[in-house]
Every structure is written in C-alpha cells, then in structure tokens.
Coordinates of N, CA and C in Angstrom, one line a residue:
M1 N -7.7 -40.0 100.9 CA -7.7 -39.0 99.8 C -9.2 -39.0 99.2
P2 N -9.7 -37.9 98.9 CA -11.1 -37.8 98.5 C -11.3 -38.4 97.1
G3 N -12.5 -38.9 96.8 CA -12.9 -39.3 95.5 C -12.3 -40.7 95.1
G4 N -11.8 -41.4 96.1 CA -11.4 -42.8 95.8 C -9.9 -42.8 95.2
F5 N -9.3 -41.7 95.1 CA -7.9 -41.7 94.6 C -7.0 -42.1 95.7
V6 N -6.0 -42.9 95.4 CA -5.1 -43.5 96.4 C -3.7 -43.4 95.9
R7 N -2.9 -42.9 96.8 CA -1.4 -42.9 96.6 C -0.8 -43.9 97.5
R8 N 0.0 -44.8 97.0 CA 0.5 -45.8 97.8 C 2.0 -46.1 97.3
R9 N 2.7 -46.8 98.2 CA 4.0 -47.3 97.9 C 3.7 -48.6 97.1
L10 N 4.6 -49.0 96.2 CA 4.4 -50.1 95.3 C 4.2 -51.4 96.1
R11 N 4.8 -51.7 97.2 CA 4.7 -52.9 97.9 C 3.2 -53.3 98.2
V12 N 2.3 -52.3 98.3 CA 0.9 -52.6 98.5 C 0.3 -53.3 97.3
W13 N 0.8 -53.0 96.1 CA 0.2 -53.5 94.9 C 0.7 -54.9 94.4
R14 N 1.7 -55.4 95.0 CA 2.3 -56.7 94.6 C 1.2 -57.8 94.6
H15 N 0.4 -57.7 95.6 CA -0.6 -58.8 95.7 C -1.7 -58.7 94.6
L16 N -1.8 -57.6 93.9 CA -2.7 -57.5 92.8 C -2.1 -57.9 91.5
G17 N -0.8 -58.4 91.5 CA -0.2 -58.8 90.3 C 0.5 -57.6 89.5
V18 N 0.6 -56.5 90.1 CA 1.2 -55.3 89.4 C 2.7 -55.4 89.7
E19 N 3.4 -55.7 88.7 CA 4.9 -55.8 88.8 C 5.6 -54.7 88.1
H20 N 5.9 -53.6 88.7 CA 6.7 -52.6 88.2 C 7.9 -52.5 89.0
Q21 N 8.9 -53.2 88.7 CA 10.1 -53.4 89.5 C 10.8 -52.0 89.8
R22 N 10.7 -51.1 88.9 CA 11.4 -49.8 89.2 C 10.5 -48.7 89.7
A23 N 9.2 -49.0 89.8 CA 8.2 -48.0 90.3 C 8.3 -47.9 91.8
V24 N 8.2 -46.7 92.3 CA 8.3 -46.4 93.7 C 6.9 -46.0 94.2
E25 N 6.2 -45.3 93.4 CA 4.9 -44.8 93.9 C 3.9 -45.0 92.8
C26 N 2.6 -45.2 93.2 CA 1.6 -45.3 92.2 C 0.4 -44.5 92.6
L27 N -0.5 -44.3 91.6 CA -1.7 -43.5 91.9 C -2.8 -44.3 91.1
T28 N -3.9 -44.6 91.8 CA -5.0 -45.3 91.1 C -6.2 -44.3 91.0
C29 N -6.9 -44.4 89.9 CA -8.0 -43.5 89.7 C -9.2 -44.4 89.3
P30 N -10.2 -44.5 90.1 CA -11.3 -45.4 89.9 C -12.2 -44.8 88.7
L31 N -12.8 -45.8 88.0 CA -13.7 -45.4 86.9 C -15.1 -45.9 87.3
Y32 N -16.1 -45.1 87.1 CA -17.5 -45.5 87.5 C -18.4 -45.3 86.3
A33 N -19.4 -46.1 86.2 CA -20.5 -45.9 85.2 C -21.8 -46.1 85.9
M34 N -22.7 -45.2 85.8 CA -24.0 -45.2 86.5 C -23.8 -45.5 88.0
G35 N -22.8 -44.9 88.6 CA -22.6 -45.0 90.0 C -21.9 -46.3 90.4
N36 N -21.6 -47.2 89.5 CA -21.0 -48.5 89.8 C -19.5 -48.5 89.5
P37 N -18.7 -49.0 90.3 CA -17.2 -49.1 90.0 C -17.0 -50.1 88.8
L38 N -16.2 -49.7 87.9 CA -15.9 -50.6 86.7 C -14.4 -51.1 86.8
R39 N -13.5 -50.2 86.6 CA -12.1 -50.5 86.5 C -11.4 -49.3 87.2
F40 N -10.1 -49.3 87.0 CA -9.3 -48.1 87.5 C -8.2 -47.9 86.5
L41 N -7.7 -46.6 86.5 CA -6.5 -46.2 85.8 C -5.4 -46.3 86.8
F42 N -4.2 -46.8 86.4 CA -3.1 -47.0 87.2 C -1.9 -46.2 86.7
F43 N -1.4 -45.3 87.5 CA -0.2 -44.6 87.1 C 0.9 -44.9 88.1
S44 N 2.2 -45.0 87.6 CA 3.3 -45.3 88.5 C 4.5 -44.4 88.1
S45 N 5.3 -44.3 89.1 CA 6.5 -43.4 88.9 C 7.7 -44.0 89.6
Q46 N 8.9 -43.7 89.1 CA 10.1 -44.2 89.7 C 10.6 -43.2 90.8
Q47 N 9.9 -42.1 91.0 CA 10.3 -41.1 92.0 C 9.4 -41.2 93.2
K48 N 10.0 -40.9 94.4 CA 9.3 -40.8 95.6 C 8.4 -39.6 95.6
E49 N 7.2 -39.7 96.1 CA 6.3 -38.6 96.2 C 6.2 -37.8 94.9
A50 N 6.0 -38.6 93.8 CA 6.0 -38.0 92.4 C 4.6 -37.3 92.1
F51 N 3.6 -37.8 92.8 CA 2.2 -37.3 92.4 C 1.8 -36.2 93.4
T52 N 1.5 -35.0 92.9 CA 1.1 -33.9 93.7 C -0.4 -33.8 93.6
D53 N -1.0 -32.8 94.3 CA -2.4 -32.6 94.2 C -2.8 -32.1 92.8
V54 N -1.9 -31.5 92.1 CA -2.2 -31.1 90.7 C -2.3 -32.3 89.9
H55 N -1.5 -33.3 90.0 CA -1.6 -34.5 89.3 C -2.9 -35.2 89.6
V56 N -3.3 -35.2 90.9 CA -4.6 -35.9 91.3 C -5.7 -35.2 90.6
Q57 N -5.8 -33.8 90.6 CA -6.8 -33.1 89.9 C -6.9 -33.4 88.4
F58 N -5.7 -33.5 87.8 CA -5.7 -33.8 86.4 C -6.2 -35.2 86.1
F59 N -5.7 -36.2 86.9 CA -6.1 -37.5 86.7 C -7.6 -37.7 87.0
R60 N -8.1 -36.9 87.9 CA -9.5 -37.0 88.2 C -10.3 -36.5 87.0
Q61 N -9.9 -35.5 86.3 CA -10.6 -35.1 85.1 C -10.5 -36.2 84.0
I62 N -9.4 -36.8 83.9 CA -9.3 -37.9 82.9 C -10.2 -39.0 83.2
A63 N -10.2 -39.4 84.5 CA -11.1 -40.5 84.9 C -12.5 -40.2 84.7
G64 N -12.9 -38.9 85.0 CA -14.3 -38.5 84.8 C -14.7 -38.6 83.3
R65 N -13.8 -38.2 82.5 CA -14.1 -38.2 81.0 C -14.2 -39.7 80.5
F66 N -13.3 -40.5 81.0 CA -13.4 -41.9 80.6 C -14.7 -42.5 81.1
S67 N -15.0 -42.2 82.4 CA -16.3 -42.7 82.9 C -17.5 -42.3 82.1
H68 N -17.5 -41.0 81.8 CA -18.6 -40.5 81.0 C -18.7 -41.2 79.6
A69 N -17.5 -41.4 79.0 CA -17.5 -42.1 77.7 C -18.0 -43.5 77.8
I70 N -17.6 -44.2 78.9 CA -18.1 -45.6 79.1 C -19.6 -45.6 79.3
E71 N -20.1 -44.7 80.1 CA -21.6 -44.6 80.3 C -22.3 -44.4 79.0
K72 N -21.8 -43.5 78.1 CA -22.5 -43.3 76.8 C -22.4 -44.5 75.9
F73 N -21.3 -45.2 76.0 CA -21.1 -46.4 75.2 C -22.0 -47.5 75.6
R74 N -22.3 -47.6 76.9 CA -23.1 -48.7 77.4 C -24.6 -48.4 77.2
L75 N -25.0 -47.2 77.0 CA -26.4 -46.9 76.7 C -26.7 -47.2 75.3

C-alpha cells in the first residue's frame, strides 16, 4: 500500500503489545517530521475489510496534518 499505510489482520500486531480482543482489522498511519518517522496512528475495527481506499485517503490527510503540526511545534 503506498505511503506507508498498512492494512493487516490483528494477529500481526500482537507482538507489538496491541491487544484489541475484538478487533479484526487495523490500519496504521505513519507520522513523519522533517522526513523522519516519529510515531503512527492506529485504527482498528471489529469488521472484516472495514477500511476502504476512502478511509485510507481520509486517514492520510489526518496523518499529514498531525505531521505538519508536529514539525511546527518542534521548530
């Protein structure tokens, strides 16, 4: 998936300590400041194939705005 966005089944995330017992699918959105990865936003759903390309575009906008705010704060 372009831009670092990832859709995965929950079992992939158990090793990261993410424990959403009822979640079936998750979407991660990386945050960058000055080209460096900082953190990520994590969204989960109880439905299979819950995240569409429309969701990805929306979350990409949110991640971009968070990243921009973080860059401004760090300056």
